[in-house]
Short mmCIF file of C-alpha atoms in Angstrom, two decimals:
data_model
loop_
_atom_site.label_atom_id
_atom_site.label_comp_id
_atom_site.label_asym_id
_atom_site.label_seq_id
_atom_site.Cartn_x
_atom_site.Cartn_y
_atom_site.Cartn_z
CA UNK A 1 18.39 -38.95 23.13
CA UNK A 2 18.65 -42.20 25.06
CA UNK A 3 22.07 -43.32 23.85
CA UNK A 4 23.87 -40.07 22.96
CA UNK A 5 21.97 -37.50 25.00
CA UNK A 6 21.88 -39.20 28.38
CA UNK A 7 25.14 -41.04 27.78
CA UNK A 8 27.29 -38.01 27.03
CA UNK A 9 25.53 -35.78 29.56
CA UNK A 10 27.03 -38.03 32.25
CA UNK A 11 30.60 -37.87 30.95
CA UNK A 12 31.41 -34.82 33.09
CA UNK A 13 33.33 -36.95 35.62
CA UNK A 14 37.03 -36.76 34.81
CA UNK A 15 37.78 -40.52 35.06
CA UNK A 16 34.36 -42.08 34.48
CA UNK A 17 33.72 -41.41 30.80
CA UNK A 18 33.93 -45.04 29.68
CA UNK A 19 31.48 -46.09 32.37
CA UNK A 20 29.10 -43.17 31.81
CA UNK A 21 28.63 -43.90 28.12
CA UNK A 22 29.26 -47.65 28.33
CA UNK A 23 26.95 -48.46 31.24
CA UNK A 24 24.35 -46.12 29.76
CA UNK A 25 24.57 -48.22 26.58
CA UNK A 26 24.26 -51.46 28.55
CA UNK A 27 21.31 -50.35 30.68
CA UNK A 28 19.45 -48.86 27.72
CA UNK A 29 19.86 -51.97 25.56
CA UNK A 30 18.55 -54.15 28.39
CA UNK A 31 15.76 -51.84 29.57
CA UNK A 32 14.36 -51.39 26.05
CA UNK A 33 13.72 -55.12 25.80
CA UNK A 34 12.48 -55.58 29.36
CA UNK A 35 10.18 -52.55 29.04
CA UNK A 36 8.62 -53.98 25.87
CA UNK A 37 7.66 -57.07 27.84
CA UNK A 38 6.57 -55.36 31.06
CA UNK A 39 4.54 -52.62 29.39
CA UNK A 40 3.05 -55.26 27.12
CA UNK A 41 2.04 -57.47 30.03
CA UNK A 42 0.52 -54.59 31.98
CA UNK A 43 -1.34 -52.62 29.30
CA UNK A 44 -0.32 -53.75 25.81
CA UNK A 45 -2.05 -57.11 25.40
CA UNK A 46 -4.24 -57.69 22.33
CA UNK A 47 -5.91 -61.05 21.98
CA UNK A 48 -3.65 -62.55 24.60
CA UNK A 49 -0.48 -61.40 22.83
CA UNK A 50 1.83 -58.42 23.32
CA UNK A 51 1.42 -55.94 20.49
CA UNK A 52 4.72 -54.50 19.27
CA UNK A 53 4.81 -51.46 17.01
CA UNK A 54 6.28 -47.99 16.67
CA UNK A 55 4.30 -46.63 19.61
CA UNK A 56 5.28 -49.50 21.92
CA UNK A 57 8.91 -49.00 20.93
CA UNK A 58 8.68 -45.29 21.75
CA UNK A 59 7.04 -46.07 25.09
CA UNK A 60 9.86 -48.51 25.86
CA UNK A 61 12.27 -45.65 25.10
CA UNK A 62 10.40 -43.48 27.60
CA UNK A 63 10.67 -46.17 30.25
CA UNK A 64 14.38 -46.52 29.54
CA UNK A 65 14.79 -42.77 29.96
CA UNK A 66 13.35 -43.03 33.45
CA UNK A 67 15.86 -45.76 34.36
CA UNK A 68 18.74 -43.64 33.05
CA UNK A 69 17.58 -40.72 35.17
CA UNK A 70 17.86 -42.96 38.22
CA UNK A 71 21.28 -44.08 36.97
CA UNK A 72 22.37 -40.44 37.18
CA UNK A 73 21.62 -40.33 40.90
CA UNK A 74 23.96 -43.27 41.65
CA UNK A 75 26.54 -42.60 38.91
CA UNK A 76 30.04 -43.72 39.86
CA UNK A 77 29.01 -45.58 43.01
CA UNK A 78 27.44 -48.77 41.66
CA UNK A 79 28.55 -51.85 39.75
CA UNK A 80 27.08 -52.94 36.38
CA UNK A 81 25.31 -55.83 38.13
CA UNK A 82 23.65 -53.44 40.57
CA UNK A 83 22.52 -51.26 37.68
CA UNK A 84 20.97 -54.20 35.84
CA UNK A 85 19.15 -55.36 38.97
CA UNK A 86 17.88 -51.81 39.48
CA UNK A 87 16.69 -51.76 35.86
CA UNK A 88 14.71 -54.99 36.29
CA UNK A 89 12.82 -53.62 39.29
CA UNK A 90 12.38 -50.05 38.07
CA UNK A 91 11.06 -51.00 34.64
CA UNK A 92 8.46 -53.24 36.27
CA UNK A 93 7.33 -50.52 38.68
CA UNK A 94 7.37 -47.95 35.88
CA UNK A 95 4.93 -50.05 33.86
CA UNK A 96 2.63 -50.46 36.87
CA UNK A 97 2.70 -46.73 37.67
CA UNK A 98 2.15 -45.81 34.03
CA UNK A 99 -0.91 -48.09 33.88
CA UNK A 100 -2.38 -46.61 37.07
CA UNK A 101 -1.77 -42.99 36.04
CA UNK A 102 -2.79 -43.14 32.38
CA UNK A 103 -5.34 -45.96 32.24
CA UNK A 104 -6.93 -46.18 35.71
CA UNK A 105 -6.85 -42.52 36.73
CA UNK A 106 -7.16 -41.18 33.19
CA UNK A 107 -4.45 -38.53 33.54
CA UNK A 108 -2.66 -36.94 30.58
CA UNK A 109 1.13 -37.03 30.51
CA UNK A 110 2.32 -37.26 26.91
CA UNK A 111 5.83 -35.94 27.60
CA UNK A 112 6.25 -37.75 30.90
CA UNK A 113 6.75 -34.97 33.46
CA UNK A 114 5.23 -37.36 35.99
CA UNK A 115 5.70 -40.88 34.67
CA UNK A 116 9.23 -40.43 33.32
CA UNK A 117 11.02 -37.57 35.06
CA UNK A 118 9.39 -37.40 38.48
CA UNK A 119 9.29 -41.18 38.80
CA UNK A 120 12.89 -41.71 37.66
CA UNK A 121 14.29 -38.89 39.77
CA UNK A 122 12.70 -39.81 43.09
CA UNK A 123 13.21 -43.53 42.54
CA UNK A 124 16.91 -42.86 42.00
CA UNK A 125 17.14 -40.48 44.95
CA UNK A 126 15.73 -43.09 47.30
CA UNK A 127 18.18 -45.68 45.99
CA UNK A 128 21.00 -43.17 46.53
CA UNK A 129 19.78 -42.51 50.06
CA UNK A 130 19.86 -46.19 51.01
CA UNK A 131 23.28 -46.62 49.34
CA UNK A 132 24.69 -43.60 51.20
CA UNK A 133 28.47 -43.79 51.64
CA UNK A 134 29.73 -41.86 54.69
CA UNK A 135 33.34 -42.30 53.54
CA UNK A 136 32.85 -41.18 49.95
CA UNK A 137 35.28 -38.32 50.61
CA UNK A 138 38.02 -40.86 49.87
CA UNK A 139 37.05 -40.50 46.19
CA UNK A 140 36.18 -36.81 46.38
CA UNK A 141 39.11 -35.83 44.15
CA UNK A 142 37.57 -37.91 41.32
CA UNK A 143 34.02 -36.62 41.75
CA UNK A 144 34.67 -33.57 39.60
CA UNK A 145 35.17 -32.54 36.00
CA UNK A 146 38.01 -31.32 33.82
CA UNK A 147 37.88 -29.08 30.76
CA UNK A 148 37.48 -31.81 28.14
CA UNK A 149 34.99 -33.88 30.18
CA UNK A 150 32.68 -30.88 30.53
CA UNK A 151 32.96 -30.33 26.79
CA UNK A 152 31.88 -33.92 26.13
CA UNK A 153 28.96 -33.46 28.52
CA UNK A 154 27.83 -30.44 26.52
CA UNK A 155 27.44 -32.74 23.51
CA UNK A 156 24.79 -34.59 25.48
CA UNK A 157 23.13 -31.32 26.50
CA UNK A 158 22.89 -29.99 22.95
CA UNK A 159 21.64 -33.33 21.66
CA UNK A 160 18.91 -33.50 24.30
CA UNK A 161 17.95 -29.86 23.74
CA UNK A 162 17.61 -30.35 19.98
CA UNK A 163 15.42 -33.44 20.16
CA UNK A 164 13.30 -32.70 23.24
CA UNK A 165 10.38 -31.28 21.20
CA UNK A 166 10.15 -34.53 19.23
CA UNK A 167 10.52 -36.53 22.46
CA UNK A 168 7.57 -34.80 24.12
CA UNK A 169 5.37 -34.93 21.02
CA UNK A 170 6.20 -38.48 19.90
CA UNK A 171 3.04 -40.21 21.17
CA UNK A 172 0.57 -37.32 20.90
CA UNK A 173 -2.22 -37.35 18.32
CA UNK A 174 -1.04 -36.41 14.83
CA UNK A 175 -1.97 -32.92 13.74
CA UNK A 176 -2.67 -29.99 16.03
CA UNK A 177 -1.80 -31.85 19.26
CA UNK A 178 1.62 -32.88 18.01
CA UNK A 179 2.39 -29.46 16.57
CA UNK A 180 1.28 -27.75 19.77
CA UNK A 181 3.43 -30.04 21.92
CA UNK A 182 6.54 -29.44 19.82
CA UNK A 183 5.94 -25.69 19.82
CA UNK A 184 5.35 -25.45 23.57
CA UNK A 185 8.48 -27.51 24.27
CA UNK A 186 10.54 -25.41 21.87
CA UNK A 187 9.65 -22.09 23.51
CA UNK A 188 9.91 -23.50 27.02
CA UNK A 189 13.45 -24.72 26.31
CA UNK A 190 14.43 -21.37 24.81
CA UNK A 191 13.15 -19.38 27.80
CA UNK A 192 14.68 -21.87 30.21
CA UNK A 193 18.08 -21.49 28.57
CA UNK A 194 18.02 -17.71 28.94
CA UNK A 195 16.95 -18.00 32.58
CA UNK A 196 19.75 -20.48 33.21
CA UNK A 197 22.45 -18.26 31.76
CA UNK A 198 21.21 -15.18 33.57
CA UNK A 199 20.75 -16.78 36.97
CA UNK A 200 23.97 -18.78 36.76
CA UNK A 201 25.91 -15.53 36.48
CA UNK A 202 23.89 -13.93 39.28
CA UNK A 203 24.42 -16.66 41.88
CA UNK A 204 28.16 -16.93 41.16
CA UNK A 205 30.45 -14.91 43.40
CA UNK A 206 32.42 -13.49 40.48
CA UNK A 207 29.63 -13.33 37.91
CA UNK A 208 30.99 -16.19 35.80
CA UNK A 209 28.87 -18.93 34.25
CA UNK A 210 28.87 -22.39 35.84
CA UNK A 211 29.10 -25.20 33.30
CA UNK A 212 27.09 -27.53 35.58
CA UNK A 213 24.14 -25.13 35.38
CA UNK A 214 24.34 -24.80 31.61
CA UNK A 215 24.65 -28.54 31.03
CA UNK A 216 21.63 -29.39 33.14
CA UNK A 217 19.32 -26.53 34.04
CA UNK A 218 18.99 -25.44 30.40
CA UNK A 219 17.09 -28.69 29.79
CA UNK A 220 14.60 -28.27 32.65
CA UNK A 221 12.17 -26.44 30.38
CA UNK A 222 11.62 -29.60 28.36
CA UNK A 223 10.89 -31.55 31.53
CA UNK A 224 8.43 -28.97 32.85
CA UNK A 225 6.13 -28.97 29.79
CA UNK A 226 5.98 -32.74 29.43
CA UNK A 227 2.49 -32.97 30.94
CA UNK A 228 0.93 -29.77 29.62
CA UNK A 229 2.69 -29.74 26.26
CA UNK A 230 -0.31 -30.93 24.25
CA UNK A 231 -2.69 -28.63 26.16
CA UNK A 232 -3.50 -25.02 25.30
CA UNK A 233 -0.54 -23.65 27.20
CA UNK A 234 0.25 -21.06 24.48
CA UNK A 235 3.80 -19.98 23.56
CA UNK A 236 3.75 -17.26 26.23
CA UNK A 237 2.61 -19.70 28.89
CA UNK A 238 5.25 -22.24 27.90
CA UNK A 239 7.93 -19.54 28.11
CA UNK A 240 6.82 -18.71 31.66
CA UNK A 241 6.98 -22.39 32.60
CA UNK A 242 10.43 -22.70 31.02
CA UNK A 243 11.69 -19.62 32.85
CA UNK A 244 10.44 -21.00 36.18
CA UNK A 245 11.97 -24.42 35.47
CA UNK A 246 15.38 -22.94 34.68
CA UNK A 247 15.23 -20.79 37.79
CA UNK A 248 14.40 -23.58 40.24
CA UNK A 249 16.95 -25.87 38.60
CA UNK A 250 19.84 -23.42 38.95
CA UNK A 251 18.86 -22.58 42.52
CA UNK A 252 18.64 -26.29 43.25
CA UNK A 253 22.15 -26.95 42.00
CA UNK A 254 23.52 -23.96 43.89
CA UNK A 255 21.76 -24.24 47.24
CA UNK A 256 19.66 -27.42 47.57
CA UNK A 257 22.10 -30.14 46.47
CA UNK A 258 24.55 -29.45 49.34
CA UNK A 259 21.64 -29.60 51.80
CA UNK A 260 20.45 -32.94 50.40
CA UNK A 261 23.90 -34.42 50.90
CA UNK A 262 24.67 -32.93 54.31
CA UNK A 263 21.26 -33.16 55.98
CA UNK A 264 19.38 -35.94 54.17
CA UNK A 265 22.41 -38.07 53.26
CA UNK A 266 21.46 -38.20 49.57
CA UNK A 267 24.55 -38.23 47.34
CA UNK A 268 23.01 -37.20 44.01
CA UNK A 269 25.93 -37.43 41.58
CA UNK A 270 24.28 -35.82 38.54
CA UNK A 271 21.82 -33.59 40.37
CA UNK A 272 18.76 -35.39 38.96
CA UNK A 273 16.61 -33.75 41.64
CA UNK A 274 17.33 -30.37 40.09
CA UNK A 275 16.97 -31.35 36.43
CA UNK A 276 14.22 -33.97 36.58
CA UNK A 277 12.70 -34.06 40.08
CA UNK A 278 11.62 -30.49 40.82
CA UNK A 279 10.92 -29.54 37.16
CA UNK A 280 8.91 -32.76 36.83
CA UNK A 281 6.76 -31.84 39.83
CA UNK A 282 6.39 -28.32 38.41
CA UNK A 283 5.27 -29.84 35.11
CA UNK A 284 2.69 -32.01 36.86
CA UNK A 285 1.29 -28.99 38.71
CA UNK A 286 1.15 -26.95 35.49
CA UNK A 287 -0.65 -29.85 33.81
CA UNK A 288 -3.21 -30.08 36.62
CA UNK A 289 -3.96 -26.35 36.52
CA UNK A 290 -4.14 -26.23 32.72
CA UNK A 291 -6.46 -29.25 32.63
CA UNK A 292 -8.75 -27.73 35.25
CA UNK A 293 -9.09 -24.58 33.12
CA UNK A 294 -9.85 -26.41 29.86
CA UNK A 295 -13.00 -25.30 27.99
CA UNK A 296 -14.55 -26.34 24.69
CA UNK A 297 -14.44 -22.72 23.55
CA UNK A 298 -10.64 -22.77 23.77
CA UNK A 299 -9.98 -26.27 22.43
CA UNK A 300 -12.81 -26.60 19.91
CA UNK A 301 -12.85 -29.97 18.16
CA UNK A 302 -9.37 -30.67 19.54
CA UNK A 303 -10.90 -31.31 22.96
CA UNK A 304 -11.72 -34.87 21.84
CA UNK A 305 -8.02 -35.66 21.37
CA UNK A 306 -6.61 -33.94 24.45
CA UNK A 307 -9.41 -34.54 26.98
CA UNK A 308 -11.84 -37.12 25.58
CA UNK A 309 -13.65 -37.53 28.91
CA UNK A 310 -14.32 -33.79 29.16
CA UNK A 311 -15.42 -33.69 25.52
CA UNK A 312 -17.90 -36.53 26.06
CA UNK A 313 -19.26 -34.91 29.21
CA UNK A 314 -18.23 -37.77 31.48
CA UNK A 315 -16.18 -35.48 33.74
CA UNK A 316 -15.81 -31.78 34.38
CA UNK A 317 -12.56 -29.97 33.66
CA UNK A 318 -12.04 -29.35 37.36
CA UNK A 319 -12.20 -33.09 38.05
CA UNK A 320 -9.63 -33.72 35.33
CA UNK A 321 -7.34 -31.37 37.22
CA UNK A 322 -7.93 -33.42 40.38
CA UNK A 323 -7.05 -36.57 38.41
CA UNK A 324 -3.77 -34.99 37.41
CA UNK A 325 -2.93 -34.04 41.00
CA UNK A 326 -3.77 -37.51 42.32
CA UNK A 327 -1.56 -39.01 39.61
CA UNK A 328 1.38 -36.94 40.83
CA UNK A 329 0.85 -38.20 44.38
CA UNK A 330 0.61 -41.82 43.20
CA UNK A 331 3.76 -41.45 41.11
CA UNK A 332 5.72 -40.01 44.03
CA UNK A 333 4.48 -42.75 46.35
CA UNK A 334 5.39 -45.64 44.05
CA UNK A 335 8.76 -44.07 43.17
CA UNK A 336 9.79 -43.41 46.78
CA UNK A 337 8.65 -46.78 48.12
CA UNK A 338 10.03 -48.67 45.13
CA UNK A 339 13.36 -46.87 45.34
CA UNK A 340 13.59 -47.58 49.06
CA UNK A 341 13.04 -51.33 48.59
CA UNK A 342 15.38 -51.45 45.58
CA UNK A 343 18.08 -49.67 47.55
CA UNK A 344 18.05 -52.30 50.26
CA UNK A 345 18.21 -55.06 47.63
CA UNK A 346 21.21 -53.38 45.98
CA UNK A 347 22.90 -52.96 49.34
CA UNK A 348 23.40 -56.72 49.67
CA UNK A 349 27.15 -57.48 49.48
CA UNK A 350 26.87 -59.75 46.43
CA UNK A 351 26.97 -57.32 43.51
CA UNK A 352 30.62 -56.22 43.50
CA UNK A 353 30.03 -52.56 44.33
CA UNK A 354 33.22 -50.45 44.22
CA UNK A 355 34.83 -49.54 47.56
CA UNK A 356 34.79 -45.93 48.72
CA UNK A 357 38.40 -45.38 47.65
CA UNK A 358 37.82 -46.06 43.94
CA UNK A 359 34.36 -44.72 43.18
CA UNK A 360 34.07 -42.56 40.04
CA UNK A 361 36.86 -44.60 38.44
CA UNK A 362 36.78 -46.44 35.09
CA UNK A 363 39.80 -48.64 35.76
CA UNK A 364 38.00 -51.09 38.03
CA UNK A 365 35.64 -52.20 35.24
CA UNK A 366 37.36 -51.24 31.97
CA UNK A 367 40.62 -51.89 30.17
CA UNK A 368 42.18 -48.44 29.90
CA UNK A 369 44.73 -47.11 27.38
CA UNK A 370 48.40 -47.68 28.27
CA UNK A 371 49.03 -44.23 29.66
CA UNK A 372 46.38 -44.66 32.33
CA UNK A 373 47.11 -46.12 35.78
CA UNK A 374 47.33 -49.89 35.92
CA UNK A 375 44.52 -51.95 37.36
CA UNK A 376 46.74 -53.00 40.24
CA UNK A 377 47.42 -49.38 41.15
CA UNK A 378 43.75 -48.49 41.01
CA UNK A 379 42.64 -51.41 43.15
CA UNK A 380 45.27 -51.01 45.84
CA UNK A 381 43.30 -50.57 49.06
CA UNK A 382 44.20 -49.83 52.63
CA UNK A 383 41.71 -51.81 54.69
CA UNK A 384 40.81 -55.52 54.85
CA UNK A 385 37.12 -54.67 54.35
CA UNK A 386 37.83 -52.91 51.06
CA UNK A 387 40.04 -55.78 49.92
CA UNK A 388 37.29 -58.28 50.69
CA UNK A 389 34.74 -56.21 48.78
CA UNK A 390 37.00 -56.02 45.73
CA UNK A 391 37.65 -59.75 45.79
CA UNK A 392 33.91 -60.39 45.96
#
């Protein structure tokens, strides 16, 4: 999911395929290692040493996924150095937020609706807001897809769709909890996909499907059951959640994204707010409500695995729901503030960011095949400021 799913999902840009997959590869390889250290320092120490095992490796994958979500918000507008600096800061803040939410507040979030998707989306959106480019229209003709690039992006979509049940259930307790998480994710994704296809045709002027909706909104169901996946959501409940997630995601792509760019000055390249942000918040709300309604009659002996504090009598189910809601607020706060600070750090003119005229272009960072435009042609600029930025 990390290397193929996220990597190919971002290849929709017509001249940014090398960078989408290549920088995804670079960031993931770095973030996996840095996350192992940061998560170990914050909440993985045993006897003064960082414990490394299968679970810590999976958790590092989760952290990396959050960084790649943020990458989607600034895709095509940042240099590799900026992305690595962003990874250093975001991984550190992710580990801190994860510790507060899961260990201090005692919230449940096995599939990461809050800690992975909500955090990564709003962190990336704040970075994109600070890095706003008023003259990005100079590269507008490259900020679009072609037939074959959309086809490559669908590879990422299908890959993510197939493996999302295992992603959400990876760190849940073996047995009923893991089976329940996989099942809830499976049915949520299926219902979300149907909602996406139906609504995509409805909101189009001519009734045709929009490939952007299919590539992205069809995955929102997996995001929305990340928190409540291991809870007694039931297949019917998970299908309702998936349907709602697909609906808000399609509507977000159609109506909200233009507003974010025009009114709030947030240039969200991949639409992470629609795929990860809003569905992540929905998932957190569903998790809070489901936790507040938990009873021993429904969960039986499984209550000890899902809600150990409720099982032991330390807290009431209603208070567990409050914990979940507070965790969402904390996650949003850390993500927004952290993204704001990171954005200002990345805005320093020392990282070799591409000028407005050649955003969404592989040629500035990659050797391209002979039939592509030469590097000199790609880097020809019209203003002294752009020339100075390229030289830097």
